[in-house]
Amino acid sequence: MLLTTGPVEMTARTTGAMARPILHHHDPLFLALFERTCAMLQRVFTTEHDVVILQGEAMLGLEAAAASLIAPGDRVLNLVSGIYGKGYETFIRRAGGEAVELAVPYDEAIDPQAVRDALRRDPHIRFLSVVHGETPSGTRNPLAEICRVARSFEVVTIADVVATLGSEPLRPDADGVDVAVAGSQKCLGAAPGLAPIAIGPRAWEIMERRRDPLRGSYLSLLDWRDAWIARRRFPHAPSVTLVYALESALEQLLEEGVDRCIARHASIARACRAGVRALGLRTWAAREEIAANAATAIAAPEGRSGEQIVDHLRERYGVAIAGGEGEMAGRLFRIGHMAGAARPPVLAAALAILERTLHDLGYPVAMDSGAGAAMAALER
Ligand SMILES: *Cc1c(COP(=O)(O)O)cnc(C)c1O
C-alpha cells in the first residue's frame, strides 16, 4: 500500500491507459491526445492561459521556470518555509539571479504582510518564488494572498504547486500566479515523469524580452511555446506512455470535478489530523489553518524516530509512508493522502496500522482510537 507523499498508486483505468500501443508523436491521434490533455490541464489549473507539459519530473519544471525567466543580476524574493523553498535558491543562483530570502521556521507559513514589507524594502526585486504546499513539513502557504501582493508590486511569481494541484484551491489568473509548476505523480494521480506548467502572459513576455532568451535547451519554456503552442510540434520526442497516463488521470479527475476533488483531499486531511490527535500524537504544522491537504506530517513520538515508524510500517504491514527530510530527518513521519489515497477506507486502514505500529514499538497508545476518530471527523 503506497501512502507516501508521491508518487502515488494509480487507478486500474490509468494503468490500463499506459498499456496502450505506442503512437508516433507526430501521428494525428497523438497530437489530438496531447491537445486534449493540455485542455484538461487548463481546467484543472483553472487557467485560460497557456499550459505546457515538460517531459521530465516536477524538478525539471521548477528548474526550467528559473532558467527561462531569471537573467543574471535579477533579484528574486525566495520565500522559504521548508525544504523545497530553500532548495529553489540553487536554481535562482544557477540562472545568475540573486536570491533575497524571507524565511520562517519549517512548521510555519509565510505571512503575506511580511512579503509586502520585503517588497517595499527592496524595490529592485523582479521575481518572487514560493512553494504552495511544503510536502516535507505538511504545511501550506497562502499562495493567493502572497501572489496578489506580488502583483501589486509588478513582481512576477513562480509557484511550486507540485503537491497542491488537485488538493488546494488555485486560481492562477485571478491571483497573479505567473508560472505554476505541477507534477504528474501527486494529487493528479498519474505516473511520475511529467511536469505540467501553467504560464501567464507576463511570464512569456519576460522570457522573450531577455537579452539572451533561453532557447535550444531542455530547460527552455520558449522552445515549447515555439514548437507546441505555435505549431503543434514537439521540441523533442515526448514520453508517450506517461502522457497516456496523465490524460486518463485528468479525465477521471474532471469526471469527479476539480472542486470536489479538492474538497475530498481537505476532508481526508482534516480527518487524518483528528485521528492522529486521538492517538496522542502531534501534527508537525504549528497551526491547524496551515496544515496541507495533500499530506499530514506527524511529529515523531517521544523516544521514537520517524524512521523507526516508517520502517516498521513497511516491514511488518506492507505500508509505505514517508519519513522526514533534511533538518526534519528522524523528527517526523508523513502519511500521504493524495489522489486515490485520499479516501476514507484507505485512511482508516493507515491509522489502524499506525496505531498498531506505535503499540508494537512500546509507545503507550489508546487502542481502537485513531481510525474511529478520523471517520467521525469526515465531512458528510
Ligand atoms: C514532490 C514535490 C516536488 C518534486 O519532487 P519529486 O519528489 O522529486 O518529484 C517538488 N515540490 C514539492 C512541494 C513536492 O511535493
Tab-separated table of C-alpha atoms and ligand atoms in Angstrom:
chain	number	residue	atom	x	y	z
A	1	MET	CA	0.000	0.000	0.000
A	2	LEU	CA	1.605	3.190	-1.227
A	3	LEU	CA	0.851	6.106	1.121
A	4	THR	CA	3.989	8.131	0.560
A	5	THR	CA	3.927	11.758	-0.499
A	6	GLY	CA	4.271	10.874	-4.185
A	7	PRO	CA	4.415	9.044	-6.413
A	8	VAL	CA	1.013	7.556	-5.651
A	9	GLU	CA	-0.857	4.429	-6.668
A	10	MET	CA	-2.646	4.748	-9.983
A	11	THR	CA	-6.161	3.506	-10.642
A	12	ALA	CA	-6.610	0.407	-12.809
A	13	ARG	CA	-8.020	2.669	-15.509
A	14	THR	CA	-4.858	4.802	-15.555
A	15	THR	CA	-2.605	1.750	-15.552
A	16	GLY	CA	-4.650	0.332	-18.421
A	17	ALA	CA	-4.291	3.549	-20.384
A	18	MET	CA	-0.499	3.259	-20.110
A	19	ALA	CA	-0.577	-0.206	-21.643
A	20	ARG	CA	-1.949	1.027	-24.978
A	21	PRO	CA	0.253	0.716	-28.082
A	22	ILE	CA	2.831	3.440	-28.657
A	23	LEU	CA	1.822	6.095	-31.150
A	24	HIS	CA	4.355	8.148	-33.042
A	25	HIS	CA	4.345	11.649	-31.625
A	26	HIS	CA	3.554	13.222	-34.997
A	27	ASP	CA	0.621	10.904	-35.510
A	28	PRO	CA	-2.635	12.899	-35.653
A	29	LEU	CA	-4.061	10.642	-32.946
A	30	PHE	CA	-1.238	11.532	-30.563
A	31	LEU	CA	-1.401	15.230	-31.417
A	32	ALA	CA	-5.118	15.195	-30.613
A	33	LEU	CA	-4.474	13.305	-27.390
A	34	PHE	CA	-1.774	15.775	-26.310
A	35	GLU	CA	-4.043	18.690	-27.147
A	36	ARG	CA	-6.876	17.159	-25.119
A	37	THR	CA	-4.502	16.645	-22.213
A	38	CYS	CA	-3.391	20.301	-22.290
A	39	ALA	CA	-7.027	21.441	-22.440
A	40	MET	CA	-7.891	19.296	-19.427
A	41	LEU	CA	-4.890	20.696	-17.570
A	42	GLN	CA	-6.178	24.217	-18.199
A	43	ARG	CA	-9.411	23.221	-16.487
A	44	VAL	CA	-7.629	21.609	-13.553
A	45	PHE	CA	-5.299	24.625	-13.170
A	46	THR	CA	-8.361	26.874	-13.751
A	47	THR	CA	-6.418	28.980	-16.215
A	48	GLU	CA	-7.255	30.417	-19.602
A	49	HIS	CA	-3.572	30.980	-20.235
A	50	ASP	CA	-1.095	28.509	-21.704
A	51	VAL	CA	-0.154	25.122	-20.371
A	52	VAL	CA	2.938	23.150	-21.359
A	53	ILE	CA	3.905	19.667	-20.226
A	54	LEU	CA	7.635	19.310	-19.749
A	55	GLN	CA	8.887	15.776	-20.295
A	56	GLY	CA	10.612	15.193	-17.008
A	57	GLU	CA	9.525	15.115	-13.416
A	58	ALA	CA	8.491	18.137	-11.416
A	59	MET	CA	12.037	19.245	-10.589
A	60	LEU	CA	12.653	19.825	-14.314
A	61	GLY	CA	9.667	22.176	-14.378
A	62	LEU	CA	10.890	24.085	-11.341
A	63	GLU	CA	14.400	24.463	-12.725
A	64	ALA	CA	13.052	25.372	-16.184
A	65	ALA	CA	10.960	28.210	-14.729
A	66	ALA	CA	14.042	29.723	-13.086
A	67	ALA	CA	16.295	29.151	-16.100
A	68	SER	CA	13.763	30.582	-18.573
A	69	LEU	CA	12.763	33.677	-16.578
A	70	ILE	CA	15.663	34.798	-14.412
A	71	ALA	CA	18.552	36.669	-16.035
A	72	PRO	CA	21.950	37.414	-14.469
A	73	GLY	CA	21.641	40.077	-11.776
A	74	ASP	CA	17.855	39.704	-11.305
A	75	ARG	CA	16.777	39.920	-7.695
A	76	VAL	CA	14.374	37.197	-6.597
A	77	LEU	CA	12.464	37.161	-3.316
A	78	ASN	CA	12.645	33.497	-2.346
A	79	LEU	CA	10.094	32.502	0.269
A	80	VAL	CA	11.353	29.703	2.488
A	81	SER	CA	9.027	27.761	4.764
A	82	GLY	CA	10.514	24.352	4.072
A	83	ILE	CA	12.923	22.230	2.106
A	84	TYR	CA	11.616	22.888	-1.403
A	85	GLY	CA	11.555	26.631	-0.794
A	86	LYS	CA	15.142	26.591	0.468
A	87	GLY	CA	16.211	24.394	-2.437
A	88	TYR	CA	14.893	26.864	-5.002
A	89	GLU	CA	17.786	29.156	-4.159
A	90	THR	CA	20.063	26.794	-6.108
A	91	PHE	CA	18.027	27.263	-9.301
A	92	ILE	CA	17.916	31.047	-8.807
A	93	ARG	CA	21.692	31.188	-8.378
A	94	ARG	CA	22.388	28.889	-11.310
A	95	ALA	CA	20.349	31.238	-13.511
A	96	GLY	CA	22.568	34.087	-12.302
A	97	GLY	CA	19.904	35.614	-10.067
A	98	GLU	CA	20.365	36.996	-6.578
A	99	ALA	CA	18.173	35.300	-4.002
A	100	VAL	CA	16.747	37.509	-1.274
A	101	GLU	CA	15.451	35.161	1.385
A	102	LEU	CA	12.337	35.562	3.502
A	103	ALA	CA	12.228	32.559	5.819
A	104	VAL	CA	10.079	31.169	8.625
A	105	PRO	CA	10.604	28.003	10.730
A	106	TYR	CA	9.695	24.822	8.856
A	107	ASP	CA	6.478	24.267	10.797
A	108	GLU	CA	5.154	27.716	9.906
A	109	ALA	CA	3.779	29.561	6.870
A	110	ILE	CA	4.781	32.808	5.143
A	111	ASP	CA	2.831	35.901	6.193
A	112	PRO	CA	1.694	37.973	3.163
A	113	GLN	CA	2.302	41.154	5.187
A	114	ALA	CA	5.969	40.167	5.559
A	115	VAL	CA	6.103	39.753	1.761
A	116	ARG	CA	4.679	43.247	1.336
A	117	ASP	CA	7.282	44.650	3.731
A	118	ALA	CA	10.119	42.840	1.947
A	119	LEU	CA	8.999	44.129	-1.462
A	120	ARG	CA	8.712	47.670	-0.085
A	121	ARG	CA	12.208	47.482	1.375
A	122	ASP	CA	13.759	46.284	-1.879
A	123	PRO	CA	12.210	47.894	-4.979
A	124	HIS	CA	14.697	46.124	-7.280
A	125	ILE	CA	13.109	42.711	-6.738
A	126	ARG	CA	11.689	41.414	-10.050
A	127	PHE	CA	10.585	37.890	-9.161
A	128	LEU	CA	9.101	36.008	-6.253
A	129	SER	CA	9.355	32.244	-5.795
A	130	VAL	CA	7.048	30.394	-3.439
A	131	VAL	CA	6.065	26.834	-2.603
A	132	HIS	CA	2.307	26.442	-2.200
A	133	GLY	CA	2.377	23.198	-0.228
A	134	GLU	CA	5.628	22.253	1.533
A	135	THR	CA	5.153	18.488	1.430
A	136	PRO	CA	8.184	17.692	3.654
A	137	SER	CA	6.571	19.609	6.544
A	138	GLY	CA	2.882	19.117	5.690
A	139	THR	CA	2.279	22.873	5.577
A	140	ARG	CA	0.655	25.296	3.162
A	141	ASN	CA	1.432	28.907	2.304
A	142	PRO	CA	-1.337	31.433	1.497
A	143	LEU	CA	-0.442	31.450	-2.203
A	144	ALA	CA	-3.297	33.648	-3.440
A	145	GLU	CA	-2.645	36.398	-0.890
A	146	ILE	CA	1.122	36.289	-1.477
A	147	CYS	CA	0.804	36.483	-5.265
A	148	ARG	CA	-1.740	39.291	-5.083
A	149	VAL	CA	0.786	41.292	-3.048
A	150	ALA	CA	3.486	40.478	-5.617
A	151	ARG	CA	1.244	41.607	-8.471
A	152	SER	CA	0.654	44.971	-6.779
A	153	PHE	CA	4.440	45.485	-6.975
A	154	GLU	CA	4.590	44.151	-10.565
A	155	VAL	CA	6.741	41.308	-9.320
A	156	VAL	CA	6.488	38.107	-11.400
A	157	THR	CA	5.715	34.943	-9.439
A	158	ILE	CA	6.936	31.374	-9.776
A	159	ALA	CA	4.900	28.931	-7.686
A	160	ASP	CA	5.632	25.309	-6.854
A	161	VAL	CA	2.153	23.756	-6.876
A	162	VAL	CA	3.500	20.230	-7.320
A	163	ALA	CA	1.659	18.831	-4.305
A	164	THR	CA	-1.290	21.222	-4.326
A	165	LEU	CA	-2.734	20.980	-7.834
A	166	GLY	CA	-5.882	18.935	-7.236
A	167	SER	CA	-5.752	19.256	-3.448
A	168	GLU	CA	-5.878	23.004	-2.707
A	169	PRO	CA	-7.815	25.812	-4.400
A	170	LEU	CA	-5.746	27.548	-7.071
A	171	ARG	CA	-6.720	30.485	-9.316
A	172	PRO	CA	-3.551	31.477	-11.161
A	173	ASP	CA	-5.149	34.046	-13.479
A	174	ALA	CA	-7.111	35.858	-10.763
A	175	ASP	CA	-4.408	35.686	-8.116
A	176	GLY	CA	-1.403	36.689	-10.198
A	177	VAL	CA	0.439	33.376	-10.274
A	178	ASP	CA	2.528	33.854	-13.427
A	179	VAL	CA	4.136	30.415	-13.569
A	180	ALA	CA	2.660	27.444	-11.675
A	181	VAL	CA	4.673	24.236	-11.800
A	182	ALA	CA	2.968	20.924	-11.053
A	183	GLY	CA	3.885	17.249	-11.176
A	184	SER	CA	2.012	14.301	-12.643
A	185	GLN	CA	2.642	11.967	-9.711
A	186	LYS	CA	0.963	13.645	-6.750
A	187	CYS	CA	-2.700	14.639	-6.374
A	188	LEU	CA	-3.347	14.211	-10.108
A	189	GLY	CA	-2.691	10.504	-9.622
A	190	ALA	CA	-0.720	9.873	-12.840
A	191	ALA	CA	2.685	8.247	-13.297
A	192	PRO	CA	5.839	10.139	-12.274
A	193	GLY	CA	7.789	11.780	-15.063
A	194	LEU	CA	5.861	14.818	-16.339
A	195	ALA	CA	5.786	18.453	-15.265
A	196	PRO	CA	2.626	20.338	-16.270
A	197	ILE	CA	3.165	24.108	-16.083
A	198	ALA	CA	0.637	26.947	-16.343
A	199	ILE	CA	2.231	30.070	-17.819
A	200	GLY	CA	0.682	33.543	-17.953
A	201	PRO	CA	1.315	36.324	-20.498
A	202	ARG	CA	3.583	38.407	-18.234
A	203	ALA	CA	5.926	35.448	-17.863
A	204	TRP	CA	6.136	34.833	-21.637
A	205	GLU	CA	6.871	38.500	-22.184
A	206	ILE	CA	9.761	38.466	-19.732
A	207	MET	CA	11.228	35.273	-21.242
A	208	GLU	CA	11.144	36.775	-24.731
A	209	ARG	CA	12.491	40.162	-23.757
A	210	ARG	CA	15.548	38.795	-22.001
A	211	ARG	CA	18.792	39.939	-23.581
A	212	ASP	CA	19.650	36.320	-24.221
A	213	PRO	CA	16.377	34.328	-24.241
A	214	LEU	CA	16.816	30.682	-23.273
A	215	ARG	CA	16.324	28.566	-26.380
A	216	GLY	CA	17.668	25.234	-27.596
A	217	SER	CA	17.628	23.733	-24.114
A	218	TYR	CA	15.719	21.024	-22.300
A	219	LEU	CA	15.042	23.759	-19.709
A	220	SER	CA	13.564	26.165	-22.256
A	221	LEU	CA	9.885	27.023	-21.891
A	222	LEU	CA	10.155	29.181	-25.034
A	223	ASP	CA	11.102	26.081	-27.049
A	224	TRP	CA	7.765	24.590	-26.016
A	225	ARG	CA	5.896	27.718	-26.957
A	226	ASP	CA	7.584	27.944	-30.372
A	227	ALA	CA	7.016	24.247	-31.074
A	228	TRP	CA	3.863	23.037	-29.350
A	229	ILE	CA	1.823	26.191	-28.809
A	230	ALA	CA	2.707	27.857	-32.101
A	231	ARG	CA	2.955	24.876	-34.471
A	232	ARG	CA	1.613	21.741	-32.738
A	233	ARG	CA	5.071	20.157	-32.969
A	234	PHE	CA	7.314	18.933	-30.177
A	235	PRO	CA	10.779	20.287	-29.378
A	236	HIS	CA	11.850	16.671	-28.718
A	237	ALA	CA	10.093	13.311	-28.566
A	238	PRO	CA	7.617	13.241	-25.679
A	239	SER	CA	7.166	10.367	-23.181
A	240	VAL	CA	4.168	8.857	-24.943
A	241	THR	CA	3.063	6.345	-22.290
A	242	LEU	CA	3.353	8.886	-19.484
A	243	VAL	CA	1.124	11.230	-21.456
A	244	TYR	CA	-1.403	8.375	-21.821
A	245	ALA	CA	-1.448	8.042	-18.032
A	246	LEU	CA	-1.802	11.778	-17.497
A	247	GLU	CA	-4.661	12.014	-19.987
A	248	SER	CA	-6.516	9.192	-18.262
A	249	ALA	CA	-5.897	10.530	-14.741
A	250	LEU	CA	-7.111	14.013	-15.739
A	251	GLU	CA	-10.245	12.538	-17.306
A	252	GLN	CA	-11.016	10.817	-14.019
A	253	LEU	CA	-10.291	13.976	-12.029
A	254	LEU	CA	-12.625	16.023	-14.222
A	255	GLU	CA	-15.353	13.385	-14.008
A	256	GLU	CA	-15.194	13.860	-10.242
A	257	GLY	CA	-14.909	17.644	-10.603
A	258	VAL	CA	-11.982	19.849	-9.589
A	259	ASP	CA	-13.775	21.403	-6.623
A	260	ARG	CA	-14.972	18.036	-5.364
A	261	CYS	CA	-11.510	16.555	-5.708
A	262	ILE	CA	-10.075	19.418	-3.644
A	263	ALA	CA	-12.850	19.114	-1.041
A	264	ARG	CA	-12.186	15.373	-0.763
A	265	HIS	CA	-8.486	15.996	-0.075
A	266	ALA	CA	-9.379	18.691	2.506
A	267	SER	CA	-11.856	16.427	4.278
A	268	ILE	CA	-9.481	13.463	4.412
A	269	ALA	CA	-6.629	15.677	5.646
A	270	ARG	CA	-8.786	17.100	8.427
A	271	ALA	CA	-9.939	13.613	9.407
A	272	CYS	CA	-6.348	12.374	9.369
A	273	ARG	CA	-5.292	15.111	11.784
A	274	ALA	CA	-8.216	14.243	14.076
A	275	GLY	CA	-7.150	10.590	14.035
A	276	VAL	CA	-3.534	11.481	14.713
A	277	ARG	CA	-4.512	13.602	17.706
A	278	ALA	CA	-6.750	10.814	19.031
A	279	LEU	CA	-3.669	8.587	19.024
A	280	GLY	CA	-1.963	11.087	21.299
A	281	LEU	CA	0.373	12.386	18.566
A	282	ARG	CA	1.027	15.937	17.395
A	283	THR	CA	0.893	17.186	13.820
A	284	TRP	CA	4.053	18.979	12.677
A	285	ALA	CA	2.314	22.092	11.315
A	286	ALA	CA	2.261	24.746	14.021
A	287	ARG	CA	-1.371	25.666	13.330
A	288	GLU	CA	-4.412	23.822	12.013
A	289	GLU	CA	-5.059	26.555	9.389
A	290	ILE	CA	-1.711	25.963	7.687
A	291	ALA	CA	-1.860	22.142	7.578
A	292	ALA	CA	-1.693	20.861	3.992
A	293	ASN	CA	-4.420	18.828	2.287
A	294	ALA	CA	-2.030	16.524	0.416
A	295	ALA	CA	-0.076	15.000	3.281
A	296	THR	CA	-0.024	15.031	7.067
A	297	ALA	CA	3.331	15.408	8.799
A	298	ILE	CA	3.337	13.971	12.306
A	299	ALA	CA	5.941	14.715	14.977
A	300	ALA	CA	7.750	11.540	15.994
A	301	PRO	CA	6.597	10.484	19.473
A	302	GLU	CA	8.927	10.919	22.432
A	303	GLY	CA	11.794	8.457	22.290
A	304	ARG	CA	10.998	7.073	18.802
A	305	SER	CA	12.371	8.245	15.481
A	306	GLY	CA	10.214	8.855	12.435
A	307	GLU	CA	12.309	6.323	10.516
A	308	GLN	CA	11.595	3.602	13.101
A	309	ILE	CA	7.897	4.071	12.452
A	310	VAL	CA	8.326	4.203	8.662
A	311	ASP	CA	10.429	1.026	8.655
A	312	HIS	CA	8.077	-0.869	10.942
A	313	LEU	CA	5.015	0.011	8.863
A	314	ARG	CA	6.753	-1.157	5.733
A	315	GLU	CA	8.348	-4.327	7.023
A	316	ARG	CA	5.578	-5.603	9.258
A	317	TYR	CA	2.457	-4.332	7.482
A	318	GLY	CA	3.465	-3.604	3.900
A	319	VAL	CA	2.528	0.067	4.068
A	320	ALA	CA	4.854	2.674	2.585
A	321	ILE	CA	4.713	6.093	4.241
A	322	ALA	CA	7.363	8.855	4.193
A	323	GLY	CA	9.902	9.942	6.774
A	324	GLY	CA	11.495	13.302	7.430
A	325	GLU	CA	13.947	15.002	5.083
A	326	GLY	CA	16.825	17.366	5.787
A	327	GLU	CA	16.592	19.002	9.193
A	328	MET	CA	13.349	17.071	9.821
A	329	ALA	CA	15.031	13.666	9.386
A	330	GLY	CA	14.037	11.420	12.286
A	331	ARG	CA	11.822	14.112	13.797
A	332	LEU	CA	8.672	13.402	11.849
A	333	PHE	CA	6.915	10.944	9.571
A	334	ARG	CA	4.287	11.621	6.917
A	335	ILE	CA	1.119	9.992	5.678
A	336	GLY	CA	0.357	10.961	2.106
A	337	HIS	CA	-3.315	11.253	1.184
A	338	MET	CA	-3.030	12.167	-2.466
A	339	ALA	CA	-5.296	11.193	-5.374
A	340	GLY	CA	-6.794	7.721	-4.760
A	341	ALA	CA	-5.220	7.551	-1.292
A	342	ALA	CA	-7.499	10.394	-0.171
A	343	ARG	CA	-10.390	8.064	0.629
A	344	PRO	CA	-11.955	7.007	3.945
A	345	PRO	CA	-11.149	3.252	3.799
A	346	VAL	CA	-7.510	3.970	2.981
A	347	LEU	CA	-7.221	6.475	5.830
A	348	ALA	CA	-8.930	4.113	8.271
A	349	ALA	CA	-6.500	1.333	7.369
A	350	ALA	CA	-3.498	3.646	7.613
A	351	LEU	CA	-4.442	4.909	11.058
A	352	ALA	CA	-5.337	1.463	12.391
A	353	ILE	CA	-1.959	0.177	11.225
A	354	LEU	CA	-0.180	3.232	12.628
A	355	GLU	CA	-1.873	2.621	15.963
A	356	ARG	CA	-0.703	-0.984	15.969
A	357	THR	CA	2.796	0.128	14.982
A	358	LEU	CA	3.004	2.511	17.951
A	359	HIS	CA	1.837	-0.321	20.189
A	360	ASP	CA	4.408	-2.729	18.679
A	361	LEU	CA	7.135	-0.167	19.362
A	362	GLY	CA	6.092	0.074	23.011
A	363	TYR	CA	4.577	3.533	22.778
A	364	PRO	CA	1.534	3.905	25.039
A	365	VAL	CA	-1.487	4.332	22.799
A	366	ALA	CA	-5.212	4.061	23.469
A	367	MET	CA	-6.194	1.136	21.233
A	368	ASP	CA	-9.100	1.461	18.771
A	369	SER	CA	-8.919	5.258	18.886
A	370	GLY	CA	-7.348	6.733	15.731
A	371	ALA	CA	-9.336	5.305	12.828
A	372	GLY	CA	-12.669	5.788	14.596
A	373	ALA	CA	-11.894	9.410	15.458
A	374	ALA	CA	-10.864	10.051	11.864
A	375	MET	CA	-14.016	8.511	10.425
A	376	ALA	CA	-16.133	10.523	12.868
A	377	ALA	CA	-14.390	13.713	11.701
A	378	LEU	CA	-15.131	13.157	7.994
A	379	GLU	CA	-17.401	15.703	6.410
A	380	ARG	CA	-20.708	14.324	5.284
B	1	LIG	C1	7.082	16.178	-4.781
B	1	LIG	C2	7.399	17.607	-4.793
B	1	LIG	C3	8.310	18.136	-5.699
B	1	LIG	C4	9.019	17.292	-6.726
B	1	LIG	O1	9.812	16.408	-6.105
B	1	LIG	P1	9.998	14.913	-6.628
B	1	LIG	O2	9.637	14.089	-5.418
B	1	LIG	O3	11.404	14.848	-6.970
B	1	LIG	O4	9.057	14.704	-7.731
B	1	LIG	C5	8.546	19.494	-5.664
B	1	LIG	N1	7.913	20.286	-4.787
B	1	LIG	C6	7.016	19.826	-3.910
B	1	LIG	C7	6.338	20.769	-2.984
B	1	LIG	C8	6.728	18.469	-3.882
B	1	LIG	O5	5.821	18.000	-3.020
